[in-house]
Short mmCIF file of C-alpha atoms and ligand atoms in Angstrom, two decimals:
data_model
loop_
_atom_site.label_atom_id
_atom_site.label_comp_id
_atom_site.label_asym_id
_atom_site.label_seq_id
_atom_site.Cartn_x
_atom_site.Cartn_y
_atom_site.Cartn_z
CA MET A 1 37.90 -32.46 -78.30
CA ASP A 2 37.03 -35.73 -80.05
CA VAL A 3 36.93 -38.76 -77.81
CA ILE A 4 38.18 -42.02 -79.27
CA PRO A 5 35.97 -44.77 -77.81
CA ILE A 6 37.34 -48.17 -76.95
CA LYS A 7 35.85 -50.97 -79.01
CA SER A 8 36.28 -54.17 -77.03
CA ILE A 9 37.12 -55.56 -73.61
CA LYS A 10 40.60 -56.21 -74.98
CA ASP A 11 41.11 -52.41 -74.88
CA ILE A 12 40.41 -52.22 -71.11
CA PRO A 13 43.60 -51.83 -69.06
CA THR A 14 44.45 -55.00 -67.19
CA GLU A 15 46.15 -53.15 -64.35
CA GLU A 16 43.85 -52.94 -61.31
CA ASP A 17 43.45 -49.80 -59.20
CA ILE A 18 41.75 -51.63 -56.33
CA PHE A 19 43.81 -54.27 -54.61
CA PRO A 20 42.06 -57.62 -54.04
CA GLY A 21 40.84 -58.86 -50.67
CA THR A 22 38.37 -56.12 -49.69
CA PRO A 23 35.78 -56.73 -46.93
CA THR A 24 32.82 -56.30 -49.33
CA CYS A 25 30.68 -59.36 -50.09
CA ALA A 26 31.72 -61.91 -52.70
CA GLY A 27 30.06 -61.11 -56.01
CA CYS A 28 29.34 -57.45 -55.18
CA GLY A 29 28.21 -55.89 -58.48
CA GLY A 30 29.06 -52.44 -57.15
CA LEU A 31 32.68 -53.36 -56.62
CA LEU A 32 32.89 -54.99 -60.03
CA ALA A 33 31.75 -51.76 -61.67
CA LEU A 34 33.96 -49.60 -59.44
CA ARG A 35 37.03 -51.47 -60.69
CA HIS A 36 36.14 -50.40 -64.23
CA CYS A 37 35.23 -46.86 -63.16
CA LEU A 38 38.66 -46.36 -61.58
CA LYS A 39 40.41 -47.74 -64.65
CA ALA A 40 38.53 -45.14 -66.69
CA LEU A 41 39.18 -42.28 -64.26
CA GLY A 42 42.94 -42.86 -64.02
CA LYS A 43 45.26 -42.40 -61.07
CA LYS A 44 44.67 -38.74 -60.19
CA VAL A 45 41.50 -39.21 -58.20
CA ILE A 46 40.26 -38.45 -54.72
CA ILE A 47 37.23 -40.40 -53.59
CA VAL A 48 34.71 -38.85 -51.21
CA ASN A 49 32.78 -41.79 -49.84
CA ALA A 50 29.36 -41.40 -48.20
CA ALA A 51 28.65 -43.88 -45.41
CA GLY A 52 27.41 -47.13 -46.91
CA CYS A 53 28.67 -50.54 -47.97
CA PHE A 54 31.83 -49.12 -49.52
CA THR A 55 32.80 -47.49 -46.25
CA LEU A 56 34.07 -50.98 -45.56
CA LEU A 57 36.64 -50.69 -48.33
CA SER A 58 39.05 -48.50 -46.37
CA ILE A 59 39.36 -49.34 -42.70
CA TYR A 60 42.32 -47.55 -41.10
CA PRO A 61 45.15 -48.39 -41.50
CA PHE A 62 44.25 -50.61 -44.46
CA THR A 63 42.92 -49.55 -47.86
CA PRO A 64 42.56 -51.34 -51.19
CA PHE A 65 42.77 -47.99 -53.05
CA GLN A 66 45.88 -46.55 -54.62
CA ASN A 67 44.38 -43.06 -54.53
CA SER A 68 43.21 -40.76 -51.74
CA TRP A 69 39.95 -41.45 -49.96
CA LEU A 70 37.81 -39.35 -47.63
CA TYR A 71 34.91 -40.68 -45.60
CA THR A 72 31.82 -38.56 -44.86
CA ALA A 73 28.46 -39.08 -43.20
CA ILE A 74 25.74 -40.45 -45.47
CA ALA A 75 24.04 -37.11 -46.13
CA CYS A 76 26.95 -34.92 -47.04
CA ALA A 77 29.42 -36.44 -49.51
CA PRO A 78 28.73 -33.71 -52.13
CA ALA A 79 29.44 -31.06 -49.46
CA GLY A 80 32.72 -32.87 -48.69
CA ALA A 81 33.47 -32.91 -52.41
CA GLN A 82 32.90 -29.15 -52.55
CA GLY A 83 35.49 -28.66 -49.80
CA VAL A 84 38.02 -30.84 -51.57
CA ARG A 85 37.44 -29.13 -54.94
CA ASP A 86 37.77 -25.69 -53.33
CA ALA A 87 41.00 -26.69 -51.58
CA LEU A 88 42.50 -27.99 -54.83
CA ASP A 89 41.47 -24.82 -56.68
CA ILE A 90 43.05 -22.61 -53.99
CA LEU A 91 46.29 -24.60 -54.11
CA ILE A 92 46.41 -24.26 -57.90
CA ARG A 93 45.65 -20.53 -57.71
CA LYS A 94 48.43 -19.99 -55.17
CA GLY A 95 50.88 -21.92 -57.31
CA ARG A 96 51.28 -24.66 -54.73
CA LEU A 97 49.79 -27.35 -56.97
CA ASP A 98 50.72 -27.81 -60.60
CA PRO A 99 47.47 -27.88 -62.66
CA GLU A 100 48.87 -31.07 -64.24
CA GLU A 101 48.71 -32.67 -60.78
CA ASP A 102 45.07 -31.69 -60.21
CA LEU A 103 42.79 -34.47 -58.94
CA LYS A 104 39.35 -35.57 -60.10
CA VAL A 105 36.91 -35.34 -57.21
CA VAL A 106 34.68 -38.42 -57.14
CA VAL A 107 31.73 -38.94 -54.82
CA LEU A 108 30.98 -42.61 -54.19
CA THR A 109 27.61 -43.48 -52.65
CA GLY A 110 25.07 -46.22 -52.35
CA ASP A 111 21.46 -45.68 -53.31
CA GLY A 112 20.46 -44.75 -49.75
CA ALA A 113 22.61 -41.62 -49.95
CA ALA A 114 21.94 -40.94 -53.64
CA TYR A 115 18.16 -41.39 -53.74
CA ASP A 116 17.21 -40.42 -50.18
CA ILE A 117 19.41 -39.15 -47.38
CA GLY A 118 21.97 -37.22 -49.44
CA LEU A 119 19.61 -35.87 -52.08
CA ALA A 120 19.46 -32.33 -50.64
CA SER A 121 23.24 -31.86 -50.53
CA THR A 122 23.51 -33.44 -53.99
CA SER A 123 20.93 -31.03 -55.38
CA GLY A 124 22.88 -28.12 -53.87
CA ALA A 125 26.15 -29.31 -55.42
CA ILE A 126 24.61 -29.72 -58.88
CA TYR A 127 22.95 -26.33 -58.56
CA ARG A 128 26.36 -24.75 -57.76
CA ASN A 129 27.78 -26.55 -60.84
CA LEU A 130 30.41 -28.28 -58.71
CA ASP A 131 33.00 -29.94 -60.92
CA PHE A 132 32.78 -33.54 -59.69
CA TYR A 133 31.94 -37.11 -60.60
CA TYR A 134 29.17 -38.88 -58.71
CA ILE A 135 29.11 -42.69 -58.80
CA CYS A 136 26.11 -44.41 -57.24
CA TYR A 137 26.32 -48.17 -56.68
CA ASP A 138 22.60 -48.88 -56.67
CA ASN A 139 21.74 -52.24 -55.13
CA GLU A 140 18.15 -51.03 -54.63
CA ALA A 141 18.07 -51.07 -50.80
CA TYR A 142 20.12 -50.21 -47.71
CA GLY A 143 22.55 -53.09 -48.17
CA ASN A 144 24.90 -53.00 -45.22
CA THR A 145 22.25 -52.53 -42.54
CA GLY A 146 19.98 -55.44 -43.46
CA PHE A 147 18.61 -54.64 -46.94
CA GLN A 148 15.87 -52.23 -45.87
CA TRP A 149 13.70 -50.41 -48.43
CA SER A 150 15.19 -47.30 -50.07
CA GLY A 151 13.87 -44.87 -52.68
CA ALA A 152 15.71 -47.03 -55.25
CA THR A 153 13.84 -50.23 -54.36
CA PRO A 154 11.79 -51.44 -57.34
CA PHE A 155 8.10 -52.30 -57.25
CA ALA A 156 7.43 -55.82 -55.88
CA SER A 157 10.87 -56.37 -54.37
CA LYS A 158 10.90 -57.85 -50.90
CA THR A 159 13.15 -55.97 -48.44
CA GLY A 160 13.83 -56.05 -44.70
CA THR A 161 11.17 -53.38 -44.15
CA THR A 162 8.77 -54.33 -46.96
CA PRO A 163 8.35 -58.08 -46.49
CA ALA A 164 5.95 -59.97 -48.73
CA GLY A 165 3.19 -61.70 -46.81
CA ARG A 166 -0.48 -61.81 -45.98
CA ILE A 167 -0.80 -58.04 -45.45
CA SER A 168 1.15 -57.12 -48.58
CA PRO A 169 1.69 -60.00 -51.02
CA THR A 170 3.50 -57.55 -53.33
CA GLY A 171 6.39 -56.65 -51.04
CA THR A 172 7.37 -53.10 -52.01
CA GLU A 173 4.30 -51.31 -53.36
CA LEU A 174 6.03 -48.11 -54.46
CA SER A 175 8.10 -47.76 -57.62
CA LYS A 176 11.78 -46.85 -57.85
CA LYS A 177 12.50 -43.11 -57.94
CA ASN A 178 13.90 -41.85 -61.23
CA LEU A 179 17.27 -40.48 -60.08
CA PHE A 180 18.42 -39.93 -63.66
CA GLU A 181 15.51 -37.54 -64.29
CA ILE A 182 15.89 -35.85 -60.88
CA TRP A 183 19.47 -35.02 -61.85
CA ARG A 184 18.50 -34.09 -65.43
CA SER A 185 16.04 -31.49 -64.16
CA HIS A 186 19.08 -29.66 -62.68
CA LYS A 187 20.64 -29.49 -66.19
CA PRO A 188 24.12 -30.92 -65.43
CA PRO A 189 26.43 -31.55 -68.41
CA TYR A 190 26.66 -35.34 -68.21
CA LEU A 191 24.57 -38.21 -66.84
CA ALA A 192 24.75 -41.93 -67.47
CA THR A 193 23.51 -45.28 -66.31
CA ILE A 194 26.09 -48.06 -66.36
CA SER A 195 26.33 -51.79 -65.77
CA PRO A 196 29.17 -54.08 -64.70
CA ALA A 197 28.04 -56.39 -67.52
CA HIS A 198 28.82 -53.69 -70.11
CA PRO A 199 32.35 -52.52 -69.25
CA VAL A 200 33.10 -51.11 -72.71
CA ASP A 201 29.98 -48.93 -72.56
CA LEU A 202 30.93 -47.94 -68.98
CA ILE A 203 34.47 -46.89 -69.84
CA ASN A 204 33.42 -44.97 -72.94
CA LYS A 205 30.92 -43.01 -70.86
CA PHE A 206 33.65 -41.91 -68.45
CA LYS A 207 35.88 -40.92 -71.37
CA LYS A 208 33.06 -38.82 -72.77
CA ALA A 209 32.21 -37.26 -69.40
CA GLU A 210 35.81 -36.16 -68.93
CA GLN A 211 35.30 -33.43 -71.50
CA TYR A 212 32.72 -31.66 -69.35
CA LYS A 213 33.29 -29.42 -66.35
CA GLY A 214 30.51 -29.65 -63.78
CA PRO A 215 28.51 -32.42 -62.15
CA LYS A 216 28.70 -35.85 -63.82
CA LEU A 217 26.49 -38.71 -62.66
CA PHE A 218 26.95 -42.48 -63.11
CA ILE A 219 24.29 -44.84 -61.73
CA ASN A 220 25.36 -48.45 -61.65
CA LEU A 221 22.77 -51.19 -61.12
CA SER A 222 24.67 -53.35 -58.64
CA PRO A 223 23.69 -56.97 -58.11
CA CYS A 224 23.94 -57.66 -54.38
CA PRO A 225 24.08 -61.37 -53.49
CA PRO A 226 23.03 -61.14 -49.82
CA GLY A 227 20.21 -58.64 -50.44
CA TRP A 228 18.98 -60.05 -53.74
CA ALA A 229 19.40 -63.59 -52.37
CA THR A 230 21.41 -64.69 -55.37
CA ASP A 231 24.53 -66.76 -55.83
CA PRO A 232 27.69 -64.55 -55.83
CA SER A 233 28.84 -66.23 -59.04
CA HIS A 234 25.65 -65.03 -60.81
CA SER A 235 26.10 -61.27 -60.33
CA ALA A 236 27.38 -60.57 -63.85
CA MET A 237 24.55 -62.73 -65.25
CA PHE A 238 21.88 -60.72 -63.39
CA ALA A 239 23.50 -57.44 -64.40
CA LYS A 240 23.30 -58.61 -68.03
CA LEU A 241 19.73 -59.87 -67.67
CA ALA A 242 18.65 -56.50 -66.26
CA VAL A 243 19.82 -54.90 -69.50
CA ASP A 244 18.58 -57.66 -71.83
CA THR A 245 15.07 -57.58 -70.34
CA GLY A 246 14.93 -53.78 -70.58
CA ILE A 247 14.58 -53.32 -66.81
CA TRP A 248 17.89 -51.40 -66.69
CA ALA A 249 18.22 -49.01 -69.61
CA LEU A 250 21.75 -48.04 -70.56
CA LYS A 251 21.66 -44.37 -71.49
CA GLU A 252 23.37 -41.02 -71.19
CA ALA A 253 22.28 -37.40 -71.27
CA ILE A 254 24.64 -34.78 -72.61
CA CYS A 255 23.52 -31.30 -71.65
CA GLY A 256 20.02 -32.71 -71.21
CA ASP A 257 19.74 -34.67 -74.48
CA VAL A 258 19.06 -38.32 -73.71
CA ARG A 259 20.40 -41.15 -75.86
CA HIS A 260 20.23 -44.88 -75.20
CA THR A 261 23.65 -46.39 -75.67
CA PHE A 262 22.61 -50.03 -75.90
CA VAL A 263 19.27 -51.44 -76.97
CA PRO A 264 18.83 -55.22 -76.99
CA LYS A 265 17.90 -56.54 -80.46
CA LYS A 266 15.16 -58.59 -78.83
CA PHE A 267 14.03 -57.95 -75.27
CA ARG A 268 13.90 -60.99 -73.03
CA PRO A 269 10.85 -61.42 -70.74
CA VAL A 270 11.34 -59.69 -67.36
CA GLU A 271 10.54 -62.97 -65.67
CA GLU A 272 13.98 -64.27 -66.67
CA TYR A 273 15.56 -61.53 -64.56
CA LEU A 274 13.15 -61.78 -61.62
CA LYS A 275 12.94 -65.55 -61.32
CA GLY A 276 16.34 -66.40 -59.88
CA GLN A 277 16.31 -63.66 -57.22
CA GLY A 278 15.13 -64.41 -53.70
CA ARG A 279 13.81 -60.84 -53.31
CA PHE A 280 11.22 -61.63 -56.00
CA ALA A 281 10.61 -65.30 -55.03
CA HIS A 282 7.15 -64.47 -53.60
CA LEU A 283 5.99 -63.61 -57.14
CA PHE A 284 6.43 -67.25 -58.14
CA LYS A 285 5.75 -69.30 -54.99
CA PRO A 286 3.59 -70.55 -53.35
CA VAL A 287 1.43 -69.22 -56.23
CA ARG A 288 2.37 -67.21 -59.30
CA GLN A 289 1.24 -63.60 -58.88
CA GLU A 290 0.30 -63.14 -62.54
CA GLU A 291 -1.09 -59.65 -62.11
CA ILE A 292 2.11 -58.31 -60.55
CA LEU A 293 4.35 -60.04 -63.10
CA ALA A 294 2.23 -58.57 -65.91
CA LYS A 295 2.42 -55.13 -64.33
CA ILE A 296 6.24 -55.23 -64.15
CA GLN A 297 6.42 -56.36 -67.80
CA GLU A 298 3.98 -53.62 -68.78
CA MET A 299 6.05 -50.93 -67.01
CA VAL A 300 9.10 -51.99 -69.02
CA VAL A 301 7.19 -52.10 -72.32
CA GLN A 302 5.74 -48.66 -71.64
CA TYR A 303 9.20 -47.22 -70.90
CA TRP A 304 10.63 -48.51 -74.17
CA ASN A 305 7.59 -47.41 -76.18
CA GLU A 306 8.14 -43.89 -74.88
CA VAL A 307 11.83 -44.14 -75.78
CA GLN A 308 10.88 -45.22 -79.30
CA ASP A 309 8.56 -42.24 -79.60
CA ASN A 310 11.11 -39.74 -78.30
CA GLU A 311 14.39 -40.96 -79.76
CA SER A 312 15.60 -42.58 -82.92
CA ILE A 313 17.13 -45.71 -81.47
CA LYS A 314 20.25 -46.94 -83.21
CA LYS A 315 20.44 -50.71 -83.00
S1 SF4 B 401 25.61 -55.79 -49.20
FE1 SF4 B 401 25.45 -55.81 -51.44
S2 SF4 B 401 26.12 -53.79 -52.17
FE2 SF4 B 401 26.82 -54.08 -50.03
S3 SF4 B 401 28.92 -54.90 -50.22
FE3 SF4 B 401 27.52 -56.64 -50.02
S4 SF4 B 401 27.04 -57.21 -52.18
FE4 SF4 B 401 27.92 -55.15 -52.22
#
């Protein structure tokens, strides 16, 4: 089936699927992306939400969603999704649910569940070829418990558990796990990274993914004003800078074949992305940590050099 991509933000439906006034923080980049994700997924959706920031979205008896929502512990959203998928399949088989009324099963998690605590149940679900969508709002730390380090935290970010100081001027000394490649090694049909600053790219990826039965991953880099120590009104700007500096690569993998969906014509220096964020402030003051800044830039250059070697990039 050929998918007709949308071409501009004018093609994005204006109708919202999340009502305004949620308890998440002002400027939450995860919520901004989720609005677009739900527009792309349509109305027939059931969300299975691992404990995390977005647990705050539905607090009984209030919910901003128009669709069904199920809350699970942080480790087991994919297991919950399996139960929901099985129940829907049984209802369809018994003739109690019209296949036209079938629901898309969507796991919604933060990076703590996706990169760390829920990785085992996720691996099991991909291995079983569970037909589900998996959206990770990745703010690169455990956001709603005080911004502690997670497996998604990037090198040199300061977090609640990796402070920058005399003992470790770097802050976080480990690098971010590569969740995209962890998933890809399981050979699922569709994987993508997305950004709230690129809604057309985001929506087209969901349209494409819809053609495939099986596990479908979407990792959204989610600016997080309280954790990143940024102004809520700057979230879209930081999401865009992450892409323009090459720190956040927009890509997809269809049946294992990776393609970058947006490549900046000219990469901006990573410093432009790091500079305005409090979590990286120690790299600039009281003294500039040139070696660390150069290392971050070098990591990005190396990534894109490898991309250039492995893919013909269409600009
Ligand atoms: S802590 Fe960050 S990720 Fe969590 S709701 Fe607030 S802005 Fe969003």
